[in-house]
Coordinates of C-alpha atoms and ligand atoms in Angstrom, one line a residue:
X14 CA 18.6 6.7 9.0
X15 CA 21.2 4.8 7.1
X16 CA 23.1 5.9 3.7
X17 CA 23.8 3.4 0.9
X18 CA 27.1 1.8 2.4
X19 CA 27.7 -1.4 0.2
X20 CA 28.8 -1.3 -3.4
X21 CA 25.4 -2.9 -4.2
X22 CA 23.6 -0.1 -2.4
X23 CA 25.7 2.6 -4.1
X24 CA 25.0 1.0 -7.4
X25 CA 21.3 0.9 -7.3
X26 CA 21.5 4.8 -6.0
X27 CA 23.5 5.4 -9.0
X28 CA 21.3 3.9 -11.6
X29 CA 18.5 6.1 -10.0
X30 CA 20.6 9.0 -10.0
X31 CA 20.3 9.0 -13.7
X32 CA 16.6 9.0 -13.8
X33 CA 14.3 11.9 -13.2
X34 CA 14.6 14.4 -10.4
X35 CA 11.5 13.5 -8.4
X36 CA 12.1 9.8 -8.9
X37 CA 15.8 10.1 -7.8
X38 CA 14.8 12.2 -4.7
X39 CA 12.0 9.7 -3.6
X40 CA 14.4 6.7 -4.0
X41 CA 17.1 8.4 -2.1
X42 CA 14.8 9.3 0.8
X43 CA 13.3 5.7 0.7
X44 CA 16.9 4.3 0.9
X45 CA 18.0 6.5 3.8
X46 CA 14.9 5.7 5.8
X47 CA 13.9 2.1 5.0
X48 CA 16.1 -0.9 6.5
X49 CA 16.8 -2.4 2.9
X50 CA 20.0 -3.9 3.7
X51 CA 18.7 -5.8 6.7
X52 CA 15.4 -6.9 4.8
X53 CA 17.6 -8.3 1.9
X54 CA 19.3 -10.7 4.5
X55 CA 15.9 -12.3 5.1
X56 CA 15.2 -13.0 1.2
X57 CA 16.4 -16.4 -0.4
X58 CA 19.7 -15.9 -2.1
X59 CA 18.5 -17.8 -5.4
X60 CA 15.3 -18.5 -7.4
X61 CA 11.9 -16.8 -8.3
X62 CA 11.3 -13.7 -6.2
X63 CA 8.2 -11.6 -6.4
X64 CA 7.8 -8.1 -5.0
X65 CA 4.3 -7.0 -4.8
X66 CA 4.2 -3.1 -4.3
X67 CA 7.5 -2.5 -5.5
X68 CA 7.0 1.3 -6.2
X69 CA 10.1 2.7 -8.3
X70 CA 11.9 -0.6 -7.9
X71 CA 14.7 0.2 -5.5
X72 CA 14.4 -2.9 -3.4
X73 CA 13.7 -5.4 -6.3
X74 CA 16.7 -3.9 -8.0
X75 CA 18.8 -4.1 -4.8
X76 CA 17.6 -8.0 -4.4
X77 CA 18.7 -8.7 -7.8
X78 CA 22.1 -7.0 -7.7
X79 CA 22.9 -8.5 -4.4
X80 CA 22.5 -12.1 -5.8
X81 CA 22.6 -12.7 -9.4
X82 CA 21.1 -16.2 -8.7
X83 CA 17.8 -14.3 -7.8
X84 CA 15.1 -13.8 -10.7
X85 CA 13.1 -10.8 -9.4
X86 CA 9.7 -9.6 -10.7
X87 CA 8.5 -6.2 -9.1
X88 CA 4.8 -5.4 -9.6
X89 CA 2.8 -2.5 -8.6
X90 CA -0.5 -0.8 -9.4
X91 CA 1.2 2.7 -10.2
X92 CA 2.2 2.5 -13.8
X93 CA 4.5 5.8 -13.5
X94 CA 6.6 4.2 -11.0
X95 CA 6.9 1.0 -12.9
X96 CA 7.6 3.2 -16.2
X97 CA 10.5 4.7 -14.1
X98 CA 11.7 1.4 -12.7
X99 CA 11.7 -0.4 -15.9
X100 CA 13.5 2.8 -17.5
X101 CA 16.1 2.8 -14.7
X102 CA 17.1 -0.9 -15.1
X103 CA 18.2 -0.4 -18.7
X104 CA 21.2 0.8 -17.0
X105 CA 22.2 -2.4 -15.6
X106 CA 25.4 -4.3 -17.2
X107 CA 24.4 -7.7 -18.9
X108 CA 24.5 -10.1 -16.2
X109 CA 24.6 -7.8 -13.4
X110 CA 21.1 -8.7 -12.1
X111 CA 18.1 -10.3 -13.2
X112 CA 15.1 -8.0 -12.5
X113 CA 11.9 -7.1 -14.5
X114 CA 8.7 -4.8 -13.8
X115 CA 5.0 -5.1 -14.5
X116 CA 2.2 -3.0 -13.8
X117 CA -0.8 -5.1 -12.3
X118 CA -4.2 -4.3 -11.0
X119 CA -4.5 -4.3 -7.1
X120 CA -5.0 -8.0 -5.6
X121 CA -3.4 -9.8 -8.7
X122 CA -0.7 -12.5 -7.6
X123 CA 1.2 -13.4 -10.7
X124 CA 1.7 -17.3 -10.8
X125 CA 4.6 -19.2 -12.3
X126 CA 5.3 -22.9 -12.5
X127 CA 6.2 -24.5 -9.4
X128 CA 5.4 -21.3 -7.4
X129 CA 7.7 -18.4 -6.1
X130 CA 10.4 -19.1 -4.0
X131 CA 9.6 -15.9 -2.1
X132 CA 7.0 -13.1 -2.1
X133 CA 7.9 -10.1 -0.6
X134 CA 5.9 -6.9 0.7
X135 CA 7.9 -3.7 1.8
X136 CA 5.5 -1.2 3.3
X137 CA 2.5 -2.2 1.3
X138 CA -0.2 -4.0 3.5
X139 CA -0.9 -1.1 5.4
X140 CA -2.6 0.6 2.3
X141 CA -5.2 -2.3 1.8
X142 CA -7.5 -2.6 4.6
X143 CA -8.0 -6.0 6.4
X144 CA -10.3 -7.7 4.1
X145 CA -8.0 -6.9 0.8
X146 CA -4.8 -7.7 2.8
X147 CA -6.3 -11.2 4.0
X148 CA -7.3 -12.0 0.7
X149 CA -4.1 -11.0 -1.1
X150 CA -2.0 -13.0 1.5
X151 CA -4.2 -16.2 0.8
X152 CA -3.5 -15.7 -2.7
X153 CA 0.2 -15.2 -2.1
X154 CA 0.4 -18.6 0.0
X155 CA -1.2 -20.3 -3.0
X156 CA 1.2 -18.7 -5.4
X157 CA 4.3 -19.9 -3.1
X158 CA 6.4 -22.9 -4.0
X159 CA 6.2 -25.6 -1.1
X160 CA 8.6 -24.3 1.6
X161 CA 8.4 -21.0 -0.2
X162 CA 8.8 -17.7 2.2
X163 CA 6.5 -14.8 2.6
X164 CA 8.4 -11.7 3.6
X165 CA 6.7 -8.7 5.0
X166 CA 8.2 -5.8 5.9
X167 CA 6.0 -3.3 7.7
X168 CA 6.1 -0.3 10.3
X169 CA 5.2 -1.9 13.8
X170 CA 2.6 -0.2 16.2
X171 CA 5.2 -0.1 19.0
X172 CA 6.7 1.9 20.4
X173 CA 4.1 4.2 20.4
X174 CA 5.7 7.5 19.8
X175 CA 7.8 6.1 16.7
X176 CA 4.8 4.4 15.4
X177 CA 2.6 7.5 15.5
X178 CA 5.5 9.5 13.9
X179 CA 5.8 6.8 11.0
X180 CA 1.9 6.9 10.6
X181 CA 1.7 10.9 10.4
X182 CA 4.3 10.8 7.6
X183 CA 2.3 7.9 5.7
X184 CA -0.8 10.0 6.1
X185 CA 1.0 13.0 4.3
X186 CA 2.4 10.8 1.8
X187 CA -0.9 9.2 0.8
X188 CA -3.7 11.8 1.6
X189 CA -1.5 15.1 1.0
X190 CA 1.5 14.8 -1.4
X191 CA -0.4 11.7 -3.2
X192 CA 2.9 10.0 -3.9
X193 CA 1.7 6.6 -2.7
X194 CA -1.6 4.9 -4.0
X195 CA -3.6 3.0 -1.8
X196 CA -7.3 2.2 -0.6
X197 CA -6.9 3.1 3.0
X198 CA -4.2 3.5 5.9
X199 CA -4.6 0.8 8.5
X200 CA -1.5 -0.2 10.4
X201 CA -1.0 -3.6 11.9
X202 CA 1.1 -5.0 14.7
X203 CA 3.6 -7.4 14.0
X204 CA 1.8 -9.8 16.2
X205 CA -1.4 -9.4 14.2
X206 CA 0.4 -10.3 10.8
X207 CA 1.9 -13.4 12.7
X208 CA -1.4 -14.5 13.6
X209 CA -3.0 -14.0 10.1
X210 CA 0.0 -16.0 8.4
X211 CA -0.5 -18.7 11.1
X212 CA -4.2 -18.7 10.4
X213 CA -2.8 -19.5 6.5
X214 CA -1.1 -22.5 7.7
X215 CA 2.5 -20.8 7.7
X216 CA 5.2 -21.4 10.4
X217 CA 6.1 -17.6 11.2
X218 CA 8.3 -15.5 12.9
X219 CA 8.7 -11.8 13.7
X220 CA 11.8 -9.5 14.0
X221 CA 12.6 -5.8 14.4
X222 CA 14.8 -4.6 12.0
X223 CA 14.9 -0.8 13.4
X224 CA 18.1 -0.5 15.1
X225 CA 19.4 3.0 14.1
X226 CA 15.9 3.9 12.3
X227 CA 13.6 6.5 13.3
X228 CA 10.7 4.2 12.4
X229 CA 9.7 0.9 14.5
X230 CA 10.6 -1.2 11.2
X231 CA 9.5 -5.0 11.6
X232 CA 9.7 -8.2 9.1
X233 CA 7.3 -11.1 9.5
X234 CA 8.4 -14.1 7.9
X235 CA 6.2 -17.2 6.9
X236 CA 7.1 -20.4 5.3
X237 CA 4.7 -22.5 3.6
X238 CA 5.0 -25.9 4.4
X239 CA 6.9 -28.3 2.1
X240 CA 5.3 -31.0 0.3
X241 CA 6.2 -33.8 2.7
X242 CA 4.8 -31.6 5.6
X243 CA 1.6 -30.9 3.6
X244 CA 1.3 -34.8 3.6
X245 CA 1.9 -35.1 7.2
X246 CA 5.4 -37.1 6.7
Ligands
SAM320 C1 5.4 3.1 0.7 S1 5.3 2.5 -1.1 C2 6.5 1.3 -1.1 C3 7.2 1.0 -2.3 C4 8.4 0.0 -2.2 N1 7.7 -1.2 -1.8 C5 9.4 0.5 -1.4 O1 9.8 -0.1 -0.2 O2 9.9 1.5 -1.7 C6 3.7 1.5 -1.3 C7 3.7 0.9 -2.8 O3 2.5 0.0 -2.6 C8 1.9 0.4 -3.8 N2 0.5 -0.5 -3.8 C9 -0.7 0.1 -3.0 N3 -1.5 -0.6 -3.3 C10 -1.3 -1.7 -3.8 C11 -1.9 -3.0 -4.3 N4 -3.0 -3.2 -4.1 N5 -1.2 -3.8 -5.1 C12 0.2 -3.6 -5.4 N6 0.8 -2.4 -4.9 C13 0.1 -1.4 -4.3 C14 1.8 1.7 -4.2 O4 1.3 2.1 -5.3 C15 3.2 1.9 -3.6 O5 4.1 1.9 -4.8

């Protein structure tokens, strides 16, 4: 559990403090429990960044504020969360960060000329089930620029006790409180995610980012080959 310590983190929390009570509580709880500061360090500092399943938009906004050279698009299937995110970022000062939000149907990966510099998932893929997850990741790889990065933050399946606690909380969030939309609950280990990305032709790496947190947070990174590597040069 970590409080928002940096000026950028505190600014993001202040923006949401002006939003509605439920959104505010949810985003504060999210910041304390998810390693957003550690995850931000894995995302390129400049270029077009897509976050799929951005929820209330806290991490997308944090990415935009921590580097104004990033242009961030956050998308989610939940129109209410996106409406709140869009309202909250109206509080940004001009030039404080480039971020926008869109509601999109499940499985949609928006395309841009030249491809995305990075596509980010933070605690989303476990909600999709294996087939949808693998199809979506294949689309993401297509939508990345050559040399672009896929950044996947999930809760690992080890150590078992920490993983079971996280899985129980997700069960409550999706099936009882219904604060998270998703097709299913299917948790993958970081090794399984690495294998999926490697099968898609990415060079991969996995890291734990759970120091000081209750849940076994991990990040899996996959880099699309640059054009010269595509051509075998
Ligand atoms: C646990 S929340 C994480 C939200 C945000 N990434 C964060 O870290 O605070 C999972 C989010 O994934 C979204 N989601 C579930 N299935 C999705 C899909 N197929 N496509 C896009 N978003 C999806 C949910 O609506 C929800 O906002």
